[in-house]
CSV table of C-alpha atoms in Angstrom, one decimal:
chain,number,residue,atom,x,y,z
A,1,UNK,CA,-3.8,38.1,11.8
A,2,UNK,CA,-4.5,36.3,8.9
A,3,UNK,CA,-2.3,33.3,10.1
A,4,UNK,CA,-4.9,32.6,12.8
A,5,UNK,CA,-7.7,32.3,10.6
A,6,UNK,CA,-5.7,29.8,8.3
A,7,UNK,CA,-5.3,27.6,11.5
A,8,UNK,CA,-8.8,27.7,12.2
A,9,UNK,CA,-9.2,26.8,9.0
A,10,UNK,CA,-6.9,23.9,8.4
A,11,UNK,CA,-8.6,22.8,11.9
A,12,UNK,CA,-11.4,22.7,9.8
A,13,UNK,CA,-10.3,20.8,7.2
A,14,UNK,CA,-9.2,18.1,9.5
A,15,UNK,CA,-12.1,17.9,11.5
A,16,UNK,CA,-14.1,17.5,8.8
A,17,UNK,CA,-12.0,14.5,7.6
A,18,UNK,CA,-12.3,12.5,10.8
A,19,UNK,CA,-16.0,13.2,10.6
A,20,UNK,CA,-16.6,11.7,7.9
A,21,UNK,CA,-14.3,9.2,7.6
A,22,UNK,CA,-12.3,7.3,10.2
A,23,UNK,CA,-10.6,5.1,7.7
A,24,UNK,CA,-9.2,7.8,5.5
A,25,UNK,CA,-8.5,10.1,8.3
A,26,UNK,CA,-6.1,7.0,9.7
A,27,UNK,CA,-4.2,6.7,6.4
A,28,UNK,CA,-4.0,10.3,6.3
A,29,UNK,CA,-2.3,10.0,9.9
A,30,UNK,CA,0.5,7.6,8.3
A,31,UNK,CA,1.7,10.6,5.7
A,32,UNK,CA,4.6,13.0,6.7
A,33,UNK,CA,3.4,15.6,9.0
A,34,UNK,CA,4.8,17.8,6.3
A,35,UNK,CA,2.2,16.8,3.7
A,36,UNK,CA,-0.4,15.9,6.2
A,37,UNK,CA,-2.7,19.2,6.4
A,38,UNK,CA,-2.9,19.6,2.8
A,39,UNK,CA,-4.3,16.1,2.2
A,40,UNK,CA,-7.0,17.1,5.1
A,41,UNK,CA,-7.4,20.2,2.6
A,42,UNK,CA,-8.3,18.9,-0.1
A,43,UNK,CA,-10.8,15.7,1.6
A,44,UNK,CA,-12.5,19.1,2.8
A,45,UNK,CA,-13.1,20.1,-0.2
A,46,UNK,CA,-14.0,17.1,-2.2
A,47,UNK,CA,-16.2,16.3,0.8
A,48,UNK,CA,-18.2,19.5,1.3
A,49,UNK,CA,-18.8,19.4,-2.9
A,50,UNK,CA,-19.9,15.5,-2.9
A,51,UNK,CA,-22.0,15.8,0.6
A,52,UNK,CA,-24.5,19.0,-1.5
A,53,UNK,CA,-24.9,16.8,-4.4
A,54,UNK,CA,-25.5,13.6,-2.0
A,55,UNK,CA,-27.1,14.6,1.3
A,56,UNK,CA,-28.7,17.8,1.5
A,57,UNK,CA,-32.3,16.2,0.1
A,58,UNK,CA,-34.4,18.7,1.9
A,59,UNK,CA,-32.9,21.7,0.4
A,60,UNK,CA,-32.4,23.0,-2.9
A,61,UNK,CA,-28.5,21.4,-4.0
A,62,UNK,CA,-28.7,23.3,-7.2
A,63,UNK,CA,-28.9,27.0,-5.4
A,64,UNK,CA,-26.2,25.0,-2.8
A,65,UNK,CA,-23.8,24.0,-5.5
A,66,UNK,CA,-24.0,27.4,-7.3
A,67,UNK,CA,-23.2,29.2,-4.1
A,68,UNK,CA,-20.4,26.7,-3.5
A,69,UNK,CA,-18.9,27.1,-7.2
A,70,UNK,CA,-18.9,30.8,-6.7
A,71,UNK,CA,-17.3,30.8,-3.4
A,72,UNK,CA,-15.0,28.2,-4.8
A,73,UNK,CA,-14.1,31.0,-7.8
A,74,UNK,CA,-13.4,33.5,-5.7
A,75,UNK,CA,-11.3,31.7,-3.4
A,76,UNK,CA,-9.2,31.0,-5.5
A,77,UNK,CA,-8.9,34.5,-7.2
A,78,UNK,CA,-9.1,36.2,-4.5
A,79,UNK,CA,-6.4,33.7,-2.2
A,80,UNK,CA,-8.9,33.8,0.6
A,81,UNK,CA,-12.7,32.8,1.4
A,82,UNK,CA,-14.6,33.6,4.7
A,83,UNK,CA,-15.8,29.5,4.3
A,84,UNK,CA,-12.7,27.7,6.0
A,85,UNK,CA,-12.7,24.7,3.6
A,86,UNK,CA,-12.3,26.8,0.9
A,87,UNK,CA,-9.9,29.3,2.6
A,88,UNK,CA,-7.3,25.5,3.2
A,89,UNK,CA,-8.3,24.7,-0.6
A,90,UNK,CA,-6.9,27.3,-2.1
A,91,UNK,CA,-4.2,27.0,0.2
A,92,UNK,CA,-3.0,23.9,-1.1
A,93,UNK,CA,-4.0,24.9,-4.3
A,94,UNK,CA,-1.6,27.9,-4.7
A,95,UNK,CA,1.0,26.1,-2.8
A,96,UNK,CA,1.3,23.0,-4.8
A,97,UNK,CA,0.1,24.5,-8.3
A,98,UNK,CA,-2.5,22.4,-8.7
A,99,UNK,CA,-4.1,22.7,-12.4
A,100,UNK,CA,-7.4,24.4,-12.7
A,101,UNK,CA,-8.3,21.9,-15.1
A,102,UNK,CA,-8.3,19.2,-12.2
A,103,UNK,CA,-10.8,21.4,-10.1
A,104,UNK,CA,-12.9,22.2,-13.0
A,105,UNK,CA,-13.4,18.3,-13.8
A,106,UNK,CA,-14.0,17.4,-10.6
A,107,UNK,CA,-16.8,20.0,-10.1
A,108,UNK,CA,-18.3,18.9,-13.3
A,109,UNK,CA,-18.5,15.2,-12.5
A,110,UNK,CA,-20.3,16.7,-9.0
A,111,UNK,CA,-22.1,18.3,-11.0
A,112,UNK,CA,-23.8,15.9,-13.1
A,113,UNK,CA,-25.1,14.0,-10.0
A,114,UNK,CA,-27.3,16.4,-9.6
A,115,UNK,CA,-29.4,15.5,-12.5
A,116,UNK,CA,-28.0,12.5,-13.9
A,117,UNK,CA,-29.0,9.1,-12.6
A,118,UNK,CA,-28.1,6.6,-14.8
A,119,UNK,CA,-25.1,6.1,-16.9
A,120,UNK,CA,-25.6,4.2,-19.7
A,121,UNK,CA,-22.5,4.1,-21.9
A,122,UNK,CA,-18.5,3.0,-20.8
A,123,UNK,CA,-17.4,6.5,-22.3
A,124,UNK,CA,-20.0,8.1,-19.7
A,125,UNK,CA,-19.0,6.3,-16.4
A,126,UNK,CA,-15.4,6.6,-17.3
A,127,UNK,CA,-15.6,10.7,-18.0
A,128,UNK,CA,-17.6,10.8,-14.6
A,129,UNK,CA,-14.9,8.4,-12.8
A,130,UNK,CA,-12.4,10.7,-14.2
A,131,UNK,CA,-13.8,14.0,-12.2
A,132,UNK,CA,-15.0,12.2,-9.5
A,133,UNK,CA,-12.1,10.1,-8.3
A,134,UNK,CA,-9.1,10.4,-10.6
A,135,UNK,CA,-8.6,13.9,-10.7
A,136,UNK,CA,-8.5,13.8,-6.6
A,137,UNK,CA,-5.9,11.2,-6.9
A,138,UNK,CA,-3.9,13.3,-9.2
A,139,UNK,CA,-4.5,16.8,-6.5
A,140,UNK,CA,-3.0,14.2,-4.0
A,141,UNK,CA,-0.2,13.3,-6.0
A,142,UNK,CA,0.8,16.8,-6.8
A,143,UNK,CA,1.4,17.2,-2.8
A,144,UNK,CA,3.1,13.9,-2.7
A,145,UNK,CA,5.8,14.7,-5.1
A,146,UNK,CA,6.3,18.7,-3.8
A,147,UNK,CA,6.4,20.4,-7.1
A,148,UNK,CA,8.4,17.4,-8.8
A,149,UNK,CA,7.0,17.6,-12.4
A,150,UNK,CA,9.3,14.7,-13.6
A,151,UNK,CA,8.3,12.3,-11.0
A,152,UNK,CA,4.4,13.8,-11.1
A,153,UNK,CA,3.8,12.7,-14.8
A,154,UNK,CA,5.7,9.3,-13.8
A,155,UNK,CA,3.1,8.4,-10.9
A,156,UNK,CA,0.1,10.3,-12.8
A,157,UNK,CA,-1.4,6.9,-14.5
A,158,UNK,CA,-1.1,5.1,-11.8
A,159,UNK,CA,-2.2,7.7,-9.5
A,160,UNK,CA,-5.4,7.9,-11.6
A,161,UNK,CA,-5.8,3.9,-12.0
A,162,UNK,CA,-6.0,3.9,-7.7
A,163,UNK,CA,-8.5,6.6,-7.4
A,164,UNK,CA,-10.6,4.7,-10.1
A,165,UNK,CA,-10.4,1.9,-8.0
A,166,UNK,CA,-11.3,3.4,-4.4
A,167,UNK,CA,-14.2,5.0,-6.6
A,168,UNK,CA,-15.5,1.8,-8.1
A,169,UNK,CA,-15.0,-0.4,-4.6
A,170,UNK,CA,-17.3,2.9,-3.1
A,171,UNK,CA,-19.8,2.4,-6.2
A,172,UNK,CA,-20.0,-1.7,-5.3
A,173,UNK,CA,-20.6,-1.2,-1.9
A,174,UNK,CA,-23.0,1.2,-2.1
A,175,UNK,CA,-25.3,-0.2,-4.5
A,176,UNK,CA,-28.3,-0.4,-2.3
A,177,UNK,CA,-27.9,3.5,-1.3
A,178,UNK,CA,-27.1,4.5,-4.3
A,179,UNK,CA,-30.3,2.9,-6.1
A,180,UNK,CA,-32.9,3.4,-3.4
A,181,UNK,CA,-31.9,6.8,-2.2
A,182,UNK,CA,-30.5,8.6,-4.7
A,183,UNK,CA,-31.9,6.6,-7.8
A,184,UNK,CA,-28.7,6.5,-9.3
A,185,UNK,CA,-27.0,3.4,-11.2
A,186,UNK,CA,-23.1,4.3,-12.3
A,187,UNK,CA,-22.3,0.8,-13.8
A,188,UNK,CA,-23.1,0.9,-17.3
A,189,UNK,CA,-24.7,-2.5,-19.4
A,190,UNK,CA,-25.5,-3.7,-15.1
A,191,UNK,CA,-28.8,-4.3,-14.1
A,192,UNK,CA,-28.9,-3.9,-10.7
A,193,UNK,CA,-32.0,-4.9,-10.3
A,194,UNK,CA,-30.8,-8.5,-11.5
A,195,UNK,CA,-27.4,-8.2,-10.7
A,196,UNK,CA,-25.9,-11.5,-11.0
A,197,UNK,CA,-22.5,-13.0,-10.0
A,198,UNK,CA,-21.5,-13.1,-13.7
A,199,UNK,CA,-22.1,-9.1,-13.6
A,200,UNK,CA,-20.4,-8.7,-10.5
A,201,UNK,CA,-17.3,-10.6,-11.4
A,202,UNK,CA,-16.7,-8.5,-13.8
A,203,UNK,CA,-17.0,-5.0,-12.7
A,204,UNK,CA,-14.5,-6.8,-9.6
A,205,UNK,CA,-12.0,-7.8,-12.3
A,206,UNK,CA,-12.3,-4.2,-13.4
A,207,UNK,CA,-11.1,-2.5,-9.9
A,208,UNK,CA,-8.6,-5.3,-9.6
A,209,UNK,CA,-6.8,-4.5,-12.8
A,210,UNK,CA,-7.2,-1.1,-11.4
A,211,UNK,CA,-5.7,-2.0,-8.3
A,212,UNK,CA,-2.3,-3.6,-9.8
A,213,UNK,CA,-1.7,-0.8,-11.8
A,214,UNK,CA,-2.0,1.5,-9.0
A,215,UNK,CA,-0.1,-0.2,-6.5
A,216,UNK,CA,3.1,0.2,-9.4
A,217,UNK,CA,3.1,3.7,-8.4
A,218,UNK,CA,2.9,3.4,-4.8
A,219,UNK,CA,6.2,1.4,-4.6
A,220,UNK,CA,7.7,4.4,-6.4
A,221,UNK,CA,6.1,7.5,-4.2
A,222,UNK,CA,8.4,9.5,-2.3
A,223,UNK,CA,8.7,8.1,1.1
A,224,UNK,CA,6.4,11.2,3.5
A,225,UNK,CA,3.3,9.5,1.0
A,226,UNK,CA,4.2,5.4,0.9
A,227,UNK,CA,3.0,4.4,3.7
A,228,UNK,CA,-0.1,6.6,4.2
A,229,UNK,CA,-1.5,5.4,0.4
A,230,UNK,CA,-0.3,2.4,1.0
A,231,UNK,CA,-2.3,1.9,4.2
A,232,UNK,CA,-5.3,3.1,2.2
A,233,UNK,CA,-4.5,0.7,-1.0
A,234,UNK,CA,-4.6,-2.4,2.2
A,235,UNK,CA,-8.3,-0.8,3.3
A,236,UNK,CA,-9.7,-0.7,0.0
A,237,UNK,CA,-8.1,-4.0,-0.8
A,238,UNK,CA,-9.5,-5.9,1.9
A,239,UNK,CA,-13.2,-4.3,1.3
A,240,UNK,CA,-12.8,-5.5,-2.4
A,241,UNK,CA,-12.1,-9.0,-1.0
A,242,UNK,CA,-15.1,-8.9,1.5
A,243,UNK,CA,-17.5,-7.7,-1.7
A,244,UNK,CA,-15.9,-10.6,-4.0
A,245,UNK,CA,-17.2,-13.1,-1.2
A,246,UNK,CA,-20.1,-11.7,-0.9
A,247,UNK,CA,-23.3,-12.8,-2.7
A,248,UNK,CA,-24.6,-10.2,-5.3
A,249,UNK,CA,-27.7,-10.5,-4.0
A,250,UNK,CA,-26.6,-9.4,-0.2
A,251,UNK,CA,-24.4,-6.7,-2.1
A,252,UNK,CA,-27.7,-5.2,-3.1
A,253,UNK,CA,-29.4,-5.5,-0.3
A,254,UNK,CA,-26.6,-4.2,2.7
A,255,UNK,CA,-23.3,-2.0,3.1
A,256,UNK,CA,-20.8,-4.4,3.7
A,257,UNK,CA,-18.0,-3.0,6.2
A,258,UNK,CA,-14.5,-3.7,7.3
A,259,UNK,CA,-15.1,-4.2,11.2
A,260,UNK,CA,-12.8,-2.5,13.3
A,261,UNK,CA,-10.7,-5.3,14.3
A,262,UNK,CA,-9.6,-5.8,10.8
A,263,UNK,CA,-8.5,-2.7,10.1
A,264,UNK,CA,-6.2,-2.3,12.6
A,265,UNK,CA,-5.1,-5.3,11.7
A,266,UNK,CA,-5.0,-4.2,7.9
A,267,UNK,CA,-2.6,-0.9,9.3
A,268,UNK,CA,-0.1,-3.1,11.5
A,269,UNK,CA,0.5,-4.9,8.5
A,270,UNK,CA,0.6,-2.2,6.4
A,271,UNK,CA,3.1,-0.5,8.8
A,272,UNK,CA,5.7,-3.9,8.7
A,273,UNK,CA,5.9,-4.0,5.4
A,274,UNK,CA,6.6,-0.5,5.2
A,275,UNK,CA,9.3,-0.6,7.7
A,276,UNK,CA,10.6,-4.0,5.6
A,277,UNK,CA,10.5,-2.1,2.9
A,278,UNK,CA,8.5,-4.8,0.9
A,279,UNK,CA,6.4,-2.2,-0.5
């Protein structure tokens, strides 16, 4: 029965979100069960894309990525794919409607880091911020809302302002892997190399602006999503403030973390002023 093999799929899905990320996978936890697995869903896919273009070094990622692409195609002609990630995308992607157009930036943005390494104009990053981060936010919000198009193109700025911002607080902290191991710079007019507290002031101003227009549609998400973006919005938040402390130079030169302790501090927190309803 076919039912089987989407539960080994979804399975899938969510293992491959508490693989990879503990933090996410905890905010994901804090969303209605009903909305839950298609979250895990589309992580899995946005993971397995971004993972060929950043990890596979000894392999060719081109060849990956086409195969990928294809699969990716005829899962969602075809409403199935033998590759379990794909089989829950397209799950979530039927159930919820989500636009093609969404998928096809995101893949292109993927794309491009497989031959592009340095981004030199603001109209470059922000196309490649757009497929890279936004449009996830928006495939998110299209499950938060359940087919509500009214309150969809309500959230959908501010849904896309907050996945800027997890993007560019990801970009910032990953500066030294980023540059050394993949050779890639995203910032545009930043020269890493000299990256100075003037130049990282600024790009933090950036994600902050990016921050307060996100949170505006947070307080107004239906309430199986508040609290599960919201507890991500306090993780990303609190990373921003560790970066914003610490000197560019060390930002170059380390990954600077949120240690455990803090972040179950950050989701008790997160979880009174959700039951307050100070959100």
């Amino acid at each position: 029965m076919k039912s089987i093999f989407d539960k080994v799929s979804f399975e899938c899905s969510r293992n491959v979100t508490k693989s990879y990320s503990t933090s996410f996978s905890t905010a994901v936890k804090m969303l209605a069960p009903s909305i839950r697995q298609d979250i895990y869903n589309v992580y899995g896919f946005v993971r397995f894309a971004d993972e060929i273009v950043d990890s596979f070094h000894d392999y060719d990622k081109e060849s990956l990525f086409a195969l990928f692409e294809n699969d990716l195609a005829l899962a969602l002609k075809n409403k199935i794919s033998l590759n379990p990630v794909l089989n829950s995308f397209q799950h979530t992607v039927t159930k919820y409607d989500i636009p093609m157009g969404l998928i096809d930036a995101f893949m292109k943005s993927m794309k491009l880091d497989l031959t592009k390494t340095e981004y030199k104009t603001t109209e470059e990053y922000q196309e490649y911020i757009f497929g890279s981060a936004d449009v996830v936010g928006l495939m998110c919000l299209k499950v938060f809302v359940n087919g509500d198009h009214t309150k969809y193109n309500e959230l959908k700025d501010s849904a896309m302002r907050l996945g800027s911002a997890f993007q560019k607080v990801n970009f910032l902290r990953d500066l030294k892997a980023d540059y050394e191991v993949l050779s890639r710079t995203y910032f545009p007019n930043t020269d890493l190399n000299q990256l100075d507290e003037i130049s990282k002031l600024k790009i933090i101003e950036e994600i902050e602006a990016d921050f307060k227009a996100g949170y505006q549609g947070i307080v107004d998400l239906p309430m199986e999503a508040k609290f599960g973006v919201y507890t991500a919005y306090t993780y990303y938040k609190k990373l921003l403030s560790k970066l914003k402390k610490t000197p560019s130079a060390d930002i170059k030169n380390t990954r600077i973390r949120v240690p455990n302790y803090q972040k179950y501090g950050l989701f008790a927190k997160s979880y009174l002023s959700y039951k307050l309803n100070i959100i």
